[in-house]
XYZ file of N, CA, C and O in Angstrom:
824
model
N -35.046 32.472 57.199
C -35.633 32.174 55.895
C -34.701 32.601 54.772
O -34.524 31.902 53.781
N -34.056 33.740 54.948
C -33.142 34.210 53.909
C -31.977 33.263 53.730
O -31.568 32.962 52.608
N -31.449 32.754 54.844
C -30.325 31.834 54.724
C -30.749 30.537 54.057
O -29.988 29.927 53.305
N -31.990 30.089 54.315
C -32.481 28.877 53.676
C -32.631 29.074 52.174
O -32.256 28.215 51.376
N -33.183 30.252 51.761
C -33.312 30.544 50.335
C -31.946 30.643 49.675
O -31.741 30.189 48.541
N -30.990 31.224 50.378
C -29.636 31.337 49.828
C -29.019 29.956 49.633
O -28.368 29.691 48.627
N -29.244 29.077 50.600
C -28.705 27.735 50.491
C -29.323 26.982 49.324
O -28.640 26.268 48.584
N -30.659 27.154 49.140
C -31.322 26.496 48.008
C -30.821 27.045 46.687
O -30.634 26.303 45.718
N -30.595 28.364 46.621
C -30.097 28.974 45.377
C -28.695 28.472 45.038
O -28.387 28.154 43.900
N -27.852 28.346 46.054
C -26.493 27.851 45.829
C -26.506 26.397 45.389
O -25.685 25.964 44.576
N -27.471 25.615 45.930
C -27.532 24.202 45.579
C -27.966 23.988 44.143
O -27.573 23.009 43.497
N -28.814 24.899 43.633
C -29.344 24.738 42.276
C -28.546 25.534 41.249
O -28.806 25.409 40.054
N -27.600 26.363 41.682
C -26.826 27.164 40.734
C -25.904 26.261 39.931
O -25.346 25.296 40.456
N -25.742 26.516 38.619
C -24.843 25.692 37.793
C -23.391 25.839 38.234
O -22.940 26.919 38.602
N -22.706 24.724 38.219
C -21.300 24.710 38.616
C -20.443 24.971 37.391
O -20.551 24.274 36.381
N -19.623 25.988 37.479
C -18.744 26.320 36.360
C -17.357 25.749 36.612
O -16.812 25.841 37.712
N -16.812 25.115 35.621
C -15.462 24.554 35.722
C -14.558 25.254 34.736
O -14.980 25.621 33.641
N -13.334 25.450 35.144
C -12.367 26.122 34.278
C -11.667 25.077 33.421
O -10.784 24.357 33.890
N -12.108 24.907 32.186
C -11.519 23.944 31.278
C -10.478 24.627 30.414
O -10.649 25.778 30.002
N -9.417 23.894 30.153
C -8.382 24.434 29.294
C -8.893 24.490 27.857
O -9.512 23.552 27.376
N -8.665 25.604 27.170
C -9.101 25.684 25.779
C -8.358 24.673 24.916
O -7.182 24.387 25.131
N -9.085 24.106 23.960
C -8.480 23.142 23.048
C -7.586 23.885 22.067
O -8.021 24.809 21.381
N -6.318 23.491 22.028
C -5.365 24.114 21.118
C -5.461 23.410 19.777
O -5.204 22.206 19.672
N -5.864 24.129 18.771
C -6.016 23.530 17.456
C -4.723 23.695 16.661
O -4.065 24.725 16.743
N -4.366 22.680 15.886
C -3.153 22.791 15.069
C -3.357 23.800 13.958
O -4.494 24.141 13.604
N -2.282 24.308 13.383
C -2.414 25.258 12.274
C -3.052 24.572 11.075
O -2.947 23.346 10.915
N -3.725 25.316 10.238
C -4.357 24.696 9.064
C -3.300 24.244 8.066
O -2.203 24.807 8.007
N -3.605 23.218 7.280
C -2.654 22.804 6.240
C -2.553 23.864 5.152
O -3.406 24.743 5.030
N -1.490 23.777 4.383
C -1.275 24.713 3.299
C -1.185 23.944 1.986
O -0.980 22.731 1.976
N -1.357 24.642 0.898
C -1.218 24.060 -0.423
C -0.200 24.872 -1.216
O -0.193 26.100 -1.158
N 0.685 24.147 -1.899
C 1.713 24.773 -2.708
C 1.533 24.324 -4.151
O 1.415 23.120 -4.431
N 1.479 25.281 -5.068
C 1.336 24.974 -6.490
C 2.707 24.995 -7.144
O 3.432 25.985 -7.072
N 3.078 23.883 -7.750
C 4.381 23.786 -8.392
C 4.328 22.725 -9.482
O 3.676 21.686 -9.322
N 5.010 22.982 -10.579
C 5.078 22.023 -11.684
C 3.690 21.593 -12.161
O 3.450 20.427 -12.485
N 2.778 22.547 -12.190
C 1.462 22.287 -12.736
C 0.506 21.536 -11.830
O -0.566 21.112 -12.279
N 0.855 21.362 -10.564
C -0.061 20.671 -9.652
C 0.070 21.250 -8.248
O 1.078 21.890 -7.915
N -0.949 21.006 -7.453
C -0.952 21.474 -6.065
C -0.653 20.314 -5.124
O -1.155 19.199 -5.307
N 0.170 20.615 -4.120
C 0.490 19.645 -3.074
C 0.089 20.272 -1.743
O 0.432 21.424 -1.462
N -0.645 19.518 -0.920
C -1.166 20.073 0.330
C -0.676 19.264 1.531
O -0.449 18.051 1.436
N -0.547 19.945 2.640
C -0.109 19.309 3.880
C 0.500 20.323 4.814
O 0.041 21.469 4.905
N 1.556 19.919 5.504
C 2.214 20.769 6.493
C 3.715 20.837 6.208
O 4.295 19.916 5.646
N 4.322 21.920 6.643
C 5.771 22.117 6.491
C 6.236 21.896 5.054
O 7.293 21.311 4.804
N 5.445 22.329 4.103
C 5.733 22.066 2.691
C 7.057 22.710 2.267
O 7.373 23.830 2.649
N 7.801 21.949 1.476
C 9.049 22.448 0.902
C 9.049 22.137 -0.599
O 8.402 21.181 -1.049
N 9.792 22.961 -1.345
C 9.837 22.761 -2.784
C 11.247 23.008 -3.307
O 12.002 23.799 -2.745
N 11.590 22.251 -4.330
C 12.813 22.504 -5.080
C 12.387 22.891 -6.496
O 11.216 23.128 -6.755
N 13.317 22.930 -7.408
C 12.936 23.271 -8.775
C 12.097 22.210 -9.445
O 11.344 22.485 -10.384
N 12.195 20.955 -8.957
C 11.496 19.857 -9.624
C 10.584 19.048 -8.707
O 9.871 18.162 -9.175
N 10.610 19.319 -7.417
C 9.851 18.476 -6.496
C 9.237 19.319 -5.389
O 9.861 20.262 -4.881
N 8.017 18.973 -5.010
C 7.328 19.606 -3.890
C 6.702 18.508 -3.037
O 6.124 17.553 -3.562
N 6.826 18.624 -1.723
C 6.243 17.624 -0.833
C 5.874 18.281 0.487
O 6.423 19.330 0.859
N 4.928 17.652 1.186
C 4.463 18.161 2.478
C 4.335 16.997 3.462
O 4.126 15.844 3.074
N 4.443 17.325 4.731
C 4.162 16.345 5.772
C 2.650 16.134 5.862
O 1.862 17.008 5.502
N 2.252 14.959 6.352
C 0.826 14.630 6.421
C 0.183 15.158 7.700
O -1.045 15.285 7.774
N 0.981 15.461 8.725
C 0.452 15.953 9.995
C 1.237 17.201 10.416
O 2.363 17.410 9.962
N 0.671 18.015 11.306
C 1.416 19.193 11.777
C 2.605 18.846 12.656
O 3.376 19.723 13.033
N 2.785 17.576 12.975
C 3.916 17.136 13.786
C 5.084 16.679 12.918
O 6.151 16.349 13.434
N 4.873 16.636 11.607
C 5.899 16.156 10.708
C 6.891 17.238 10.310
O 6.771 18.403 10.684
N 7.882 16.821 9.518
C 8.900 17.744 9.041
C 9.141 17.484 7.563
O 8.868 16.401 7.049
N 9.651 18.489 6.902
C 10.124 18.365 5.531
C 11.451 19.101 5.414
O 11.581 20.224 5.923
N 12.418 18.473 4.783
C 13.725 19.097 4.585
C 14.214 18.814 3.174
O 13.935 17.745 2.606
N 14.952 19.763 2.643
C 15.541 19.609 1.320
C 16.963 19.083 1.482
O 17.831 19.759 2.030
N 17.178 17.857 1.022
C 18.492 17.208 1.115
C 18.738 16.424 -0.169
O 17.810 15.811 -0.717
N 19.966 16.406 -0.613
C 20.380 15.655 -1.799
C 19.498 16.011 -2.993
O 19.091 15.154 -3.775
N 19.151 17.275 -3.098
C 18.387 17.742 -4.237
C 16.924 17.374 -4.239
O 16.216 17.606 -5.233
N 16.426 16.792 -3.173
C 15.015 16.411 -3.106
C 14.385 16.831 -1.798
O 15.064 17.228 -0.842
N 13.066 16.742 -1.752
C 12.314 17.070 -0.542
C 11.984 15.768 0.186
O 11.390 14.848 -0.389
N 12.373 15.711 1.442
C 12.140 14.520 2.252
C 11.229 14.899 3.424
O 11.566 15.777 4.226
N 10.077 14.232 3.496
C 9.101 14.514 4.549
C 8.907 13.271 5.411
O 8.968 12.138 4.915
N 8.656 13.498 6.672
C 8.491 12.388 7.623
C 7.529 12.805 8.726
O 7.569 13.935 9.207
N 6.652 11.875 9.113
C 5.699 12.110 10.203
C 5.938 11.107 11.321
O 6.087 9.898 11.058
N 5.969 11.552 12.569
C 6.141 10.622 13.685
C 4.948 9.677 13.780
O 3.834 10.009 13.363
N 5.148 8.487 14.351
C 4.009 7.595 14.601
C 3.093 8.190 15.664
O 3.493 9.074 16.434
N 1.876 7.692 15.718
C 0.891 8.238 16.646
C 1.361 8.174 18.094
O 1.106 9.087 18.881
N 2.068 7.103 18.468
C 2.489 6.968 19.863
C 3.454 8.083 20.252
O 3.434 8.568 21.397
N 4.296 8.533 19.325
C 5.215 9.630 19.619
C 4.482 10.964 19.673
O 4.882 11.873 20.412
N 3.433 11.092 18.884
C 2.632 12.324 18.922
C 1.850 12.405 20.223
O 1.776 13.456 20.873
N 1.253 11.294 20.630
C 0.406 11.283 21.819
C 1.192 11.387 23.115
O 0.664 11.825 24.134
N 2.469 10.976 23.089
C 3.299 11.017 24.296
C 4.593 11.763 23.995
O 5.669 11.153 23.879
N 4.542 13.088 23.870
C 5.765 13.842 23.580
C 6.698 13.834 24.782
O 6.255 13.758 25.928
N 7.988 13.913 24.545
C 8.951 13.903 25.656
C 8.990 15.254 26.350
O 8.548 16.274 25.808
N 9.530 15.264 27.558
C 9.710 16.521 28.274
C 10.951 17.251 27.779
O 11.142 18.426 28.075
N 11.802 16.575 27.035
C 12.988 17.213 26.476
C 12.616 17.951 25.198
O 11.469 17.949 24.764
N 13.611 18.570 24.593
C 13.366 19.341 23.371
C 13.576 18.492 22.111
O 13.805 19.043 21.036
N 13.516 17.178 22.253
C 13.744 16.305 21.107
C 12.714 16.551 20.016
O 11.508 16.593 20.281
N 13.193 16.743 18.801
C 12.328 16.969 17.653
C 12.790 16.071 16.508
O 13.969 15.717 16.419
N 11.873 15.715 15.621
C 12.309 14.933 14.459
C 13.203 15.754 13.543
O 13.144 16.989 13.527
N 14.043 15.046 12.786
C 14.977 15.686 11.877
C 15.276 14.739 10.724
O 14.904 13.560 10.758
N 15.927 15.252 9.716
C 16.413 14.437 8.609
C 17.907 14.674 8.461
O 18.372 15.806 8.580
N 18.635 13.582 8.208
C 20.069 13.692 7.978
C 20.451 12.897 6.738
O 19.777 11.922 6.373
N 21.552 13.325 6.126
C 22.015 12.710 4.882
C 23.437 12.211 5.048
O 24.258 12.820 5.738
N 23.733 11.086 4.425
C 25.085 10.559 4.397
C 25.277 9.774 3.102
O 24.543 8.810 2.840
N 26.237 10.223 2.297
C 26.558 9.562 1.033
C 25.332 9.348 0.158
O 25.125 8.275 -0.419
N 24.504 10.353 0.091
C 23.333 10.290 -0.775
C 22.126 9.612 -0.176
O 21.043 9.624 -0.772
N 22.277 9.008 1.012
C 21.150 8.365 1.678
C 20.583 9.308 2.736
O 21.323 9.997 3.428
N 19.251 9.335 2.846
C 18.578 10.225 3.788
C 17.736 9.398 4.751
O 17.041 8.459 4.343
N 17.818 9.728 6.020
C 16.979 9.101 7.044
C 16.338 10.198 7.877
O 16.943 11.247 8.120
N 15.117 9.955 8.317
C 14.384 10.941 9.119
C 13.843 10.278 10.378
O 13.475 9.093 10.376
N 13.770 11.029 11.446
C 13.242 10.527 12.708
C 13.843 11.292 13.871
O 14.130 12.488 13.776
N 14.064 10.597 14.971
C 14.648 11.195 16.165
C 16.060 10.637 16.382
O 16.375 9.522 15.984
N 16.895 11.429 17.026
C 18.222 10.970 17.454
C 19.018 10.409 16.279
O 19.664 9.367 16.381
N 18.961 11.081 15.151
C 19.626 10.575 13.955
C 21.143 10.523 14.152
O 21.740 11.442 14.718
N 21.729 9.434 13.650
C 23.172 9.232 13.779
C 23.773 8.943 12.412
O 23.156 8.293 11.563
N 24.996 9.399 12.228
C 25.772 9.093 11.034
C 27.010 8.314 11.459
O 27.687 8.676 12.419
N 27.286 7.233 10.721
C 28.442 6.406 11.083
C 28.897 5.613 9.875
O 28.102 4.885 9.260
N 30.155 5.766 9.527
C 30.766 4.949 8.493
C 29.945 4.953 7.196
O 29.759 3.919 6.561
N 29.443 6.109 6.840
C 28.666 6.236 5.619
C 27.204 5.882 5.757
O 26.428 6.052 4.818
N 26.807 5.375 6.915
C 25.399 5.042 7.160
C 24.717 6.197 7.892
O 25.360 7.003 8.567
N 23.407 6.242 7.801
C 22.614 7.189 8.576
C 21.341 6.467 9.004
O 20.736 5.722 8.229
N 20.969 6.643 10.259
C 19.782 5.977 10.796
C 19.192 6.840 11.902
O 19.884 7.664 12.519
N 17.894 6.649 12.136
C 17.179 7.439 13.146
C 16.234 6.532 13.923
O 15.862 5.447 13.469
N 15.828 7.009 15.083
C 14.769 6.346 15.835
C 13.407 6.818 15.343
O 13.256 7.955 14.901
N 12.411 5.963 15.462
C 11.055 6.336 15.075
C 10.322 7.066 16.202
O 9.265 7.664 15.980
N 10.866 7.010 17.432
C 10.291 7.724 18.567
C 11.410 8.443 19.320
O 12.584 8.082 19.181
N 11.071 9.425 20.155
C 12.124 10.109 20.926
C 12.657 9.272 22.073
O 13.560 9.719 22.791
N 12.135 8.061 22.274
C 12.549 7.239 23.403
C 13.481 6.099 22.995
O 13.805 5.244 23.811
N 13.919 6.103 21.743
C 14.799 5.052 21.267
C 16.260 5.366 21.493
O 16.637 6.400 22.066
N 17.100 4.461 21.017
C 18.541 4.604 21.156
C 19.199 4.114 19.876
O 18.719 3.180 19.232
N 20.291 4.752 19.499
C 21.104 4.315 18.368
C 22.516 4.039 18.865
O 23.046 4.794 19.679
N 23.103 2.973 18.357
C 24.446 2.616 18.776
C 25.192 1.960 17.617
O 24.591 1.552 16.624
N 26.508 1.860 17.765
C 27.338 1.276 16.716
C 28.127 0.101 17.269
O 28.475 0.059 18.457
N 28.396 -0.833 16.382
C 29.232 -1.980 16.728
C 29.958 -2.424 15.466
O 29.312 -2.760 14.470
N 31.283 -2.382 15.497
C 32.101 -2.639 14.326
C 31.657 -1.683 13.211
O 31.722 -0.485 13.369
N 31.161 -2.182 12.098
C 30.780 -1.307 10.990
C 29.274 -1.167 10.857
O 28.761 -0.807 9.788
N 28.540 -1.444 11.930
C 27.082 -1.446 11.866
C 26.490 -0.368 12.768
O 26.912 -0.204 13.914
N 25.509 0.349 12.246
C 24.750 1.342 13.001
C 23.340 0.795 13.208
O 22.653 0.446 12.247
N 22.930 0.701 14.458
C 21.635 0.116 14.795
C 20.828 1.101 15.635
O 21.347 1.696 16.580
N 19.552 1.251 15.291
C 18.630 2.063 16.085
C 17.482 1.180 16.561
O 16.967 0.344 15.809
N 17.087 1.364 17.813
C 16.053 0.517 18.427
C 15.101 1.400 19.228
O 15.518 2.322 19.916
N 13.806 1.088 19.138
C 12.775 1.827 19.874
C 11.982 0.885 20.763
O 11.695 -0.262 20.378
N 11.581 1.340 21.955
C 10.693 0.523 22.784
C 9.376 0.273 22.053
O 8.947 1.084 21.230
N 8.718 -0.839 22.344
C 7.400 -1.082 21.750
C 6.414 0.022 22.108
O 6.543 0.683 23.148
N 5.418 0.206 21.249
C 4.428 1.251 21.484
C 3.743 1.090 22.842
O 3.450 2.086 23.525
N 3.474 -0.145 23.247
C 2.790 -0.372 24.521
C 3.595 0.172 25.693
O 3.028 0.653 26.687
N 4.918 0.112 25.605
C 5.772 0.647 26.675
C 5.620 2.165 26.754
O 5.505 2.743 27.844
N 5.629 2.827 25.606
C 5.508 4.288 25.592
C 4.122 4.707 26.054
O 3.964 5.712 26.760
N 3.085 3.947 25.682
C 1.738 4.251 26.178
C 1.685 4.122 27.700
O 0.982 4.884 28.371
N 2.409 3.179 28.246
C 2.372 2.958 29.689
C 3.154 4.016 30.459
O 2.687 4.532 31.473
N 4.346 4.353 29.972
C 5.226 5.244 30.736
C 5.208 6.681 30.241
O 5.604 7.584 30.972
N 4.788 6.923 29.003
C 4.755 8.278 28.473
C 6.128 8.923 28.489
O 7.133 8.319 28.134
N 6.165 10.168 28.935
C 7.423 10.912 28.972
C 8.423 10.338 29.967
O 9.599 10.703 29.937
N 7.974 9.439 30.834
C 8.865 8.797 31.801
C 9.364 7.435 31.312
O 9.858 6.630 32.113
N 9.261 7.181 30.030
C 9.719 5.905 29.480
C 11.204 5.700 29.806
O 12.034 6.543 29.457
N 11.546 4.614 30.474
C 12.969 4.381 30.794
C 13.809 4.265 29.525
O 13.368 3.711 28.514
N 15.004 4.774 29.599
C 15.900 4.736 28.443
C 16.434 3.322 28.237
O 16.975 2.724 29.170
N 16.306 2.777 27.028
C 16.927 1.483 26.747
C 18.429 1.645 26.558
O 18.946 2.765 26.503
N 19.123 0.544 26.413
C 20.557 0.593 26.139
C 20.917 -0.495 25.142
O 20.149 -1.440 24.920
N 22.070 -0.357 24.561
C 22.595 -1.357 23.644
C 23.857 -1.965 24.251
O 24.667 -1.252 24.846
N 24.004 -3.260 24.075
C 25.142 -3.973 24.639
C 25.832 -4.759 23.526
O 25.180 -5.402 22.710
N 27.169 -4.696 23.523
C 27.967 -5.384 22.511
C 28.616 -6.639 23.100
O 28.979 -6.678 24.276
N 28.768 -7.628 22.234
C 29.541 -8.822 22.578
C 30.183 -9.318 21.298
O 29.495 -9.848 20.426
N 31.477 -9.096 21.171
C 32.176 -9.421 19.931
C 31.486 -8.691 18.775
O 31.327 -7.476 18.825
N 31.019 -9.404 17.750
C 30.367 -8.756 16.623
C 28.861 -8.677 16.789
O 28.160 -8.180 15.905
N 28.332 -9.155 17.902
C 26.887 -9.137 18.134
C 26.510 -7.917 18.967
O 27.296 -7.426 19.779
N 25.290 -7.426 18.745
C 24.774 -6.307 19.534
C 23.269 -6.441 19.635
O 22.592 -6.849 18.686
N 22.728 -6.092 20.790
C 21.283 -6.080 20.994
C 20.932 -4.873 21.842
O 21.747 -4.368 22.612
N 19.699 -4.405 21.683
C 19.241 -3.224 22.420
C 17.934 -3.551 23.126
O 17.124 -4.347 22.636
N 17.731 -2.931 24.260
C 16.508 -3.138 25.025
C 16.745 -2.894 26.497
O 17.418 -1.933 26.890
N 16.221 -3.808 27.321
C 16.300 -3.654 28.766
C 16.849 -4.942 29.402
O 16.656 -6.036 28.885
N 17.525 -4.771 30.517
C 18.084 -5.885 31.283
C 18.899 -6.812 30.373
O 18.747 -8.035 30.400
N 19.766 -6.221 29.582
C 20.551 -6.984 28.609
C 21.574 -7.878 29.318
O 22.182 -7.490 30.304
N 21.755 -9.056 28.753
C 22.769 -9.995 29.232
C 23.611 -10.429 28.043
O 23.138 -10.488 26.907
N 24.882 -10.755 28.302
C 25.788 -11.084 27.203
C 26.741 -12.198 27.593
O 27.187 -12.299 28.744
N 27.048 -13.034 26.606
C 28.176 -13.936 26.685
C 29.319 -13.280 25.914
O 29.242 -12.113 25.557
N 30.338 -14.004 25.614
C 31.454 -13.418 24.856
C 31.067 -13.134 23.418
O 31.679 -12.289 22.764
N 30.045 -13.839 22.907
C 29.708 -13.699 21.486
C 28.253 -13.387 21.216
O 27.877 -13.183 20.057
N 27.401 -13.318 22.224
C 25.969 -13.158 21.980
C 25.345 -12.253 23.041
O 25.766 -12.256 24.204
N 24.340 -11.506 22.617
C 23.623 -10.597 23.519
C 22.128 -10.790 23.323
O 21.656 -10.958 22.193
N 21.386 -10.745 24.416
C 19.925 -10.724 24.350
C 19.414 -9.741 25.387
O 20.002 -9.568 26.459
N 18.275 -9.092 25.049
C 17.672 -8.080 25.924
C 16.170 -8.302 26.016
O 15.550 -8.860 25.099
N 15.588 -7.835 27.097
C 14.135 -7.775 27.194
C 13.634 -6.591 26.376
O 14.361 -5.622 26.152
N 12.384 -6.673 25.936
C 11.805 -5.606 25.118
C 11.104 -4.535 25.935
O 10.752 -3.481 25.396
N 10.885 -4.782 27.223
C 10.159 -3.837 28.060
C 10.921 -3.597 29.351
O 11.711 -4.449 29.793
N 10.695 -2.453 30.002
C 11.382 -2.184 31.278
C 10.999 -3.166 32.377
O 11.761 -3.355 33.331
N 9.820 -3.800 32.251
C 9.384 -4.780 33.252
C 9.879 -6.179 32.926
O 9.647 -7.110 33.700
N 10.551 -6.338 31.786
C 11.050 -7.644 31.398
C 12.311 -8.024 32.150
O 12.932 -7.215 32.845
N 12.683 -9.271 31.975
C 13.862 -9.779 32.668
C 14.581 -10.765 31.757
O 13.955 -11.470 30.965
N 15.904 -10.767 31.848
C 16.730 -11.733 31.125
C 17.644 -12.439 32.113
O 18.231 -11.802 32.993
N 17.754 -13.757 31.926
C 18.667 -14.563 32.748
C 19.656 -15.260 31.832
O 19.340 -15.627 30.703
N 20.848 -15.437 32.341
C 21.881 -16.181 31.628
C 22.388 -17.274 32.545
O 23.051 -16.999 33.543
N 22.014 -18.512 32.218
C 22.412 -19.659 33.028
C 23.074 -20.693 32.126
O 22.475 -21.146 31.135
N 24.299 -21.064 32.474
C 25.032 -22.060 31.696
C 25.079 -21.689 30.216
O 24.844 -22.521 29.331
N 25.356 -20.400 29.977
C 25.500 -19.884 28.619
C 24.196 -19.960 27.805
O 24.215 -19.894 26.587
N 23.071 -20.067 28.495
C 21.779 -20.088 27.815
C 20.946 -18.910 28.303
O 20.867 -18.639 29.498
N 20.297 -18.208 27.338
C 19.496 -17.028 27.654
C 18.037 -17.415 27.894
O 17.480 -18.279 27.206
N 17.445 -16.736 28.848
C 16.002 -16.808 29.051
C 15.507 -15.398 29.299
O 15.887 -14.766 30.295
N 14.708 -14.881 28.377
C 14.158 -13.531 28.507
C 12.632 -13.603 28.515
O 12.032 -14.400 27.786
N 12.033 -12.781 29.344
C 10.573 -12.777 29.473
C 10.084 -11.347 29.619
O 10.641 -10.554 30.376
N 9.021 -11.011 28.869
C 8.367 -9.711 28.973
C 6.905 -9.917 29.342
O 6.159 -10.568 28.600
N 6.460 -9.397 30.484
C 5.046 -9.522 30.827
C 4.194 -8.710 29.863
O 4.630 -7.674 29.358
N 2.995 -9.156 29.570
C 2.138 -8.395 28.651
C 1.672 -7.098 29.285
O 1.520 -6.991 30.507
N 1.447 -6.110 28.436
C 0.911 -4.840 28.930
C -0.582 -4.982 29.174
O -1.319 -5.472 28.317
N -1.027 -4.566 30.352
C -2.440 -4.630 30.715
C -3.072 -3.250 30.703
O -4.167 -3.051 31.228
N -2.389 -2.302 30.088
C -2.863 -0.928 30.085
C -3.648 -0.639 28.817
O -3.251 -1.021 27.713
N -4.783 0.026 28.982
C -5.531 0.534 27.833
C -5.390 2.050 27.845
O -5.859 2.722 28.756
N -4.722 2.583 26.845
C -4.421 4.012 26.811
C -5.479 4.740 25.996
O -5.713 4.401 24.836
N -6.118 5.726 26.603
C -7.169 6.487 25.941
C -6.681 7.915 25.746
O -6.271 8.561 26.703
N -6.757 8.415 24.516
C -6.291 9.764 24.213
C -7.474 10.613 23.762
O -8.174 10.266 22.813
N -7.683 11.726 24.462
C -8.802 12.594 24.096
C -8.428 13.545 22.981
O -9.230 13.836 22.103
N -7.210 14.054 22.998
C -6.777 14.993 21.970
C -5.256 15.021 21.936
O -4.602 14.866 22.968
N -4.669 15.213 20.759
C -3.210 15.302 20.688
C -2.713 16.626 21.242
O -3.459 17.609 21.299
N -1.467 16.680 21.689
C -0.910 17.940 22.207
C -0.626 18.894 21.066
O -0.600 18.489 19.889
N -0.415 20.163 21.370
C -0.069 21.101 20.293
C 1.286 20.759 19.681
O 2.193 20.337 20.403
N 1.427 20.872 18.364
C 2.705 20.561 17.734
C 3.770 21.560 18.138
O 3.489 22.734 18.402
N 5.036 21.068 18.220
C 6.155 21.934 18.576
C 7.066 22.089 17.377
O 7.529 21.109 16.814
N 7.337 23.319 17.004
C 8.246 23.590 15.886
C 9.146 24.774 16.252
O 8.805 25.586 17.080
């Protein structure tokens, strides 16, 4: 009888699960300058300008005498890389660009909008390219690295790139394919059938 009562008690006892505590981002701050308050994250100020990022994942840097703030797109926030890639701002000849993998070349500066993009140069041109959001939602931190291919003065970035002597074309997704037959390109990208559901963003890294 005791064993039967014990079994009934165990069957009706509430099941406790060990859930990970929700990590909340730091609260926004407000900075008073030049007679007004500016609120947000990573706030920076100069003698004449104050600005803040809109999310705790953003950055603000003082360059060329001004405050430059930038926030990653939601897809980059929801799928952070396993590497230590962080957004940044860089300046070249008075021009400022913010994002990931920022490059300076021949007086130009450009960045990727996600940590999974690539920047490359061809002749006097600096080009940055990012996979579509659907690709990052599908692969997350395992998003295959795209590449850029040059052909004479032409350049294209993506996946399964093909080139003639003067032209390049690439697929936009890792599952895409490009064919080159009789100097004619045929590229195809299958549609994404994934529905990505996000319960909560990861903790910001700074």
